[in-house]
Amino acid sequence: MAGATEILLAVRMMVRLYDKLLKPVSEIYHLNPIEANIISFLHNNPDLDTASDIVELRRLPKGNVSQGVESLIGKGLLRRERDRTDRRRVHLSLTREALPVVASIEACIERFSKTLFAGFSAEETHQYTALTNRMLANVKTGLEEP
């Protein structure tokens, strides 16, 4: 059984690899990591399109997400629209100008996945995903407990 140290080290190293692969994209498009995360999130989660969704699911600081959203709007990569039934809700969507950024981020994600699962069979990759989803459900439960 893997110990907590090994699990935390593995997660941190995976994050470092992802950040390393994403860095050139961020430099080319003049994005900080939060902005790249926002674009990636909105592209991959079309039904979750508010800043609150990003904060909750990506576990990013609310202030950083707010700044990132404002910056992306200023760069013309994002637009906001008030909800028609609840004016307090603001929906975010990527603009056409964000499409090259999305393509570059997707290429990074593909490269990350290929690196991470190099030498794994399809069954092992499926197993890993299933086990990780179970662990994440346990983590969510643990976070919700008093």
Short mmCIF file of N, CA and C in Angstrom, two decimals, residues 59 134-146:
data_model
loop_
_atom_site.label_atom_id
_atom_site.label_comp_id
_atom_site.label_asym_id
_atom_site.label_seq_id
_atom_site.Cartn_x
_atom_site.Cartn_y
_atom_site.Cartn_z
N ARG A 59 -10.31 24.19 -7.47
CA ARG A 59 -9.74 24.53 -6.16
C ARG A 59 -8.71 25.65 -6.27
N ARG A 134 -12.33 6.89 -7.63
CA ARG A 134 -12.77 6.41 -6.31
C ARG A 134 -12.05 7.17 -5.20
N MET A 135 -10.74 7.37 -5.37
CA MET A 135 -9.99 8.12 -4.36
C MET A 135 -10.49 9.55 -4.25
N LEU A 136 -10.78 10.18 -5.39
CA LEU A 136 -11.28 11.56 -5.36
C LEU A 136 -12.64 11.65 -4.67
N ALA A 137 -13.47 10.65 -4.86
CA ALA A 137 -14.75 10.61 -4.15
C ALA A 137 -14.51 10.51 -2.64
N ASN A 138 -13.54 9.71 -2.24
CA ASN A 138 -13.19 9.61 -0.82
C ASN A 138 -12.64 10.92 -0.29
N VAL A 139 -11.84 11.58 -1.07
CA VAL A 139 -11.29 12.89 -0.65
C VAL A 139 -12.41 13.89 -0.49
N LYS A 140 -13.33 13.92 -1.44
CA LYS A 140 -14.46 14.86 -1.36
C LYS A 140 -15.27 14.59 -0.08
N THR A 141 -15.52 13.34 0.20
CA THR A 141 -16.24 12.98 1.42
C THR A 141 -15.48 13.45 2.66
N GLY A 142 -14.17 13.21 2.66
CA GLY A 142 -13.35 13.63 3.79
C GLY A 142 -13.34 15.13 3.99
N LEU A 143 -13.34 15.88 2.88
CA LEU A 143 -13.37 17.34 2.98
C LEU A 143 -14.71 17.87 3.49
N GLU A 144 -15.76 17.13 3.22
CA GLU A 144 -17.10 17.57 3.64
C GLU A 144 -17.40 17.23 5.10
N GLU A 145 -16.64 16.29 5.68
CA GLU A 145 -16.87 15.90 7.07
C GLU A 145 -16.38 17.01 8.00
N PRO A 146 -17.07 17.16 9.13
CA PRO A 146 -16.66 18.22 10.09
C PRO A 146 -15.31 17.95 10.72
#
